[in-house]
Short mmCIF file of C-alpha atoms in Angstrom, two decimals:
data_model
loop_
_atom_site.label_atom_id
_atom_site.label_comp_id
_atom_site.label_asym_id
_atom_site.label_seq_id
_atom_site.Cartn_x
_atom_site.Cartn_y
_atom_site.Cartn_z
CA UNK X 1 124.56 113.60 133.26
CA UNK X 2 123.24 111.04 130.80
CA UNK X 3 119.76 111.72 128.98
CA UNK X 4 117.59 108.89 127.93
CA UNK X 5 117.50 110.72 124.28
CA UNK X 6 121.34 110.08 124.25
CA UNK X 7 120.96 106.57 125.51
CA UNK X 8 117.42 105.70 122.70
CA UNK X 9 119.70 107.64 120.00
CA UNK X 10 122.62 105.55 120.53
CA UNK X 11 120.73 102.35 120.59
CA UNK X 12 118.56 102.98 117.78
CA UNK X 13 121.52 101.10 115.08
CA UNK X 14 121.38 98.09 114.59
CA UNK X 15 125.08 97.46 114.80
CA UNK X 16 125.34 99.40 118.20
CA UNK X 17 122.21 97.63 119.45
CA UNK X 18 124.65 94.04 118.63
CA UNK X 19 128.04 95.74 119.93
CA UNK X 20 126.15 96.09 124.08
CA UNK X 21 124.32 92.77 123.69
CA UNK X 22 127.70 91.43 123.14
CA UNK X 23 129.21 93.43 125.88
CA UNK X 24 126.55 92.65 128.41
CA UNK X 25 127.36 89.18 128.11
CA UNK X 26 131.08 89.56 128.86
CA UNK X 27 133.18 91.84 131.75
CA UNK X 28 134.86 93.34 129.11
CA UNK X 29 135.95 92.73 125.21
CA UNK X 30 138.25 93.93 122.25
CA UNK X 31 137.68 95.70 119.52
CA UNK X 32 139.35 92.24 117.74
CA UNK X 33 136.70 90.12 119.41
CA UNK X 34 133.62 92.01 118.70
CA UNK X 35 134.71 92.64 115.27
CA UNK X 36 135.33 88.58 114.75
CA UNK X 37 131.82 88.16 116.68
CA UNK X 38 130.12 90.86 114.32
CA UNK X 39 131.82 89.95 111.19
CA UNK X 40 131.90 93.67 110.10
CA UNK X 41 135.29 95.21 109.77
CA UNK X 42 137.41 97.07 112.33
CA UNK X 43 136.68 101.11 111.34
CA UNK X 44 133.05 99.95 111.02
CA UNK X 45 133.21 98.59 114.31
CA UNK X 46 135.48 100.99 115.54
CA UNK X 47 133.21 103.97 115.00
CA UNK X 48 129.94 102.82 116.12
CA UNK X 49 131.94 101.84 119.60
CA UNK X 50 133.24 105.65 119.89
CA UNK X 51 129.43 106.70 119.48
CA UNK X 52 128.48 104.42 121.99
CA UNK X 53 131.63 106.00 124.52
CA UNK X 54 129.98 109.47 123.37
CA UNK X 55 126.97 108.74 124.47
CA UNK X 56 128.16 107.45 127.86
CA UNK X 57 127.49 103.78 127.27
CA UNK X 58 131.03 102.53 127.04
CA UNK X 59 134.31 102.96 128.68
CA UNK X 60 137.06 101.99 126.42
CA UNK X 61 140.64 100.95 127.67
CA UNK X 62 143.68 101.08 125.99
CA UNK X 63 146.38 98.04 126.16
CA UNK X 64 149.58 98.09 123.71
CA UNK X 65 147.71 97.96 120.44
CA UNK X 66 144.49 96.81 121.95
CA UNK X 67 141.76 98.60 123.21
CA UNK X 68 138.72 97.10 124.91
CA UNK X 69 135.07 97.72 126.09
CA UNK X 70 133.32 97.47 128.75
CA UNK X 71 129.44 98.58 129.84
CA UNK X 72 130.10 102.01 132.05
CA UNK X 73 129.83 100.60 135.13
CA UNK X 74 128.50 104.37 136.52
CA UNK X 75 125.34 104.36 134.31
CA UNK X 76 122.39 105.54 136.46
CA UNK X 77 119.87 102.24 137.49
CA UNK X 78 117.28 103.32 134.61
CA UNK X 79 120.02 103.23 131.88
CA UNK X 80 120.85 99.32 133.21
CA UNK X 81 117.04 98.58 132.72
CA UNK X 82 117.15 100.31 129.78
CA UNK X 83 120.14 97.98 128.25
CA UNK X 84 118.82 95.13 129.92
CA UNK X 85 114.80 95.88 128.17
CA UNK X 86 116.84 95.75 125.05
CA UNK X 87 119.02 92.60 125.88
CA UNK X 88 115.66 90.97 126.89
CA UNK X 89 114.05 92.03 123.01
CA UNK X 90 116.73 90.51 120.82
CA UNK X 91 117.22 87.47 122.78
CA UNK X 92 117.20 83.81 120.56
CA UNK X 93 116.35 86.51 117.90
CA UNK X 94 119.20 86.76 114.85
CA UNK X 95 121.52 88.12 114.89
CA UNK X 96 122.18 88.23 117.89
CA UNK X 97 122.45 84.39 118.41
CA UNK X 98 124.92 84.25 115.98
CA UNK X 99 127.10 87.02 117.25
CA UNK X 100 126.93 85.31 120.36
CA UNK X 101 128.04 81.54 118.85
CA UNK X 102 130.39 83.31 116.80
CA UNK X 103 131.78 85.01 120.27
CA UNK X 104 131.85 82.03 122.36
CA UNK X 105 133.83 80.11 119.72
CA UNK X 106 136.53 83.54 119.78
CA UNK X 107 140.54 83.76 120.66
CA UNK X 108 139.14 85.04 123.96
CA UNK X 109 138.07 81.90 125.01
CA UNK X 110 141.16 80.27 124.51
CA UNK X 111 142.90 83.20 126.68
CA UNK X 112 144.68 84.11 123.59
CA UNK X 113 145.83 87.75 122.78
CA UNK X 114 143.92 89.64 119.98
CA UNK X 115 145.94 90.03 116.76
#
């Protein structure tokens, strides 16, 4: 069972609080995307994405060399509001428009594979 301390604790970094605006806004993404859109580098990235999994705000999925991210799509209604209250705060706010230029304009788009 998820608590909302988990879910506040989790959210309270800045960098986290970028990685799920970025993953609300797509099904699912790669590490290699979100690092591109954060402009941080991979273990940076990497380890604020396995506290978000810890804290039951992430399911990851591995492919080949590849793994990717995706909102868990079993958190309970009030943790949705909860990332959506957030989403609603930092939007047109930076850095989050940026991340999400820098995103849009990422190998995903152009259905190429990360690496």
């Amino acid at each position: 069972m998820i608590r909302a301390e988990t879910i506040l604790r989790a959210l309270a970094d800045g960098t986290r609080l970028r990685l799920i605006n970025l993953l609300l806004s797509k099904d699912e993404l790669c590490v290699c995307e979100l690092t591109e859109a954060l402009q941080i580098v991979q273990p940076k990235v990497s380890r604020h994405l396995a506290i978000l999994r810890d804290a039951g705000l992430v399911l990851d999925r591995r492919e080949g060399l590849w793994v990717h991210y995706r909102i868990h799509p079993d958190l309970p209604a009030w943790g949705n509001q909860l990332l959506q209250a957030a989403q609603n705060g930092c939007r047109g706010k930076s850095p989050y428009v940026e991340d999400a230029k820098r995103l849009a304009g990422s190998k995903s788009d152009t259905n190429t594979a990360c690496g």
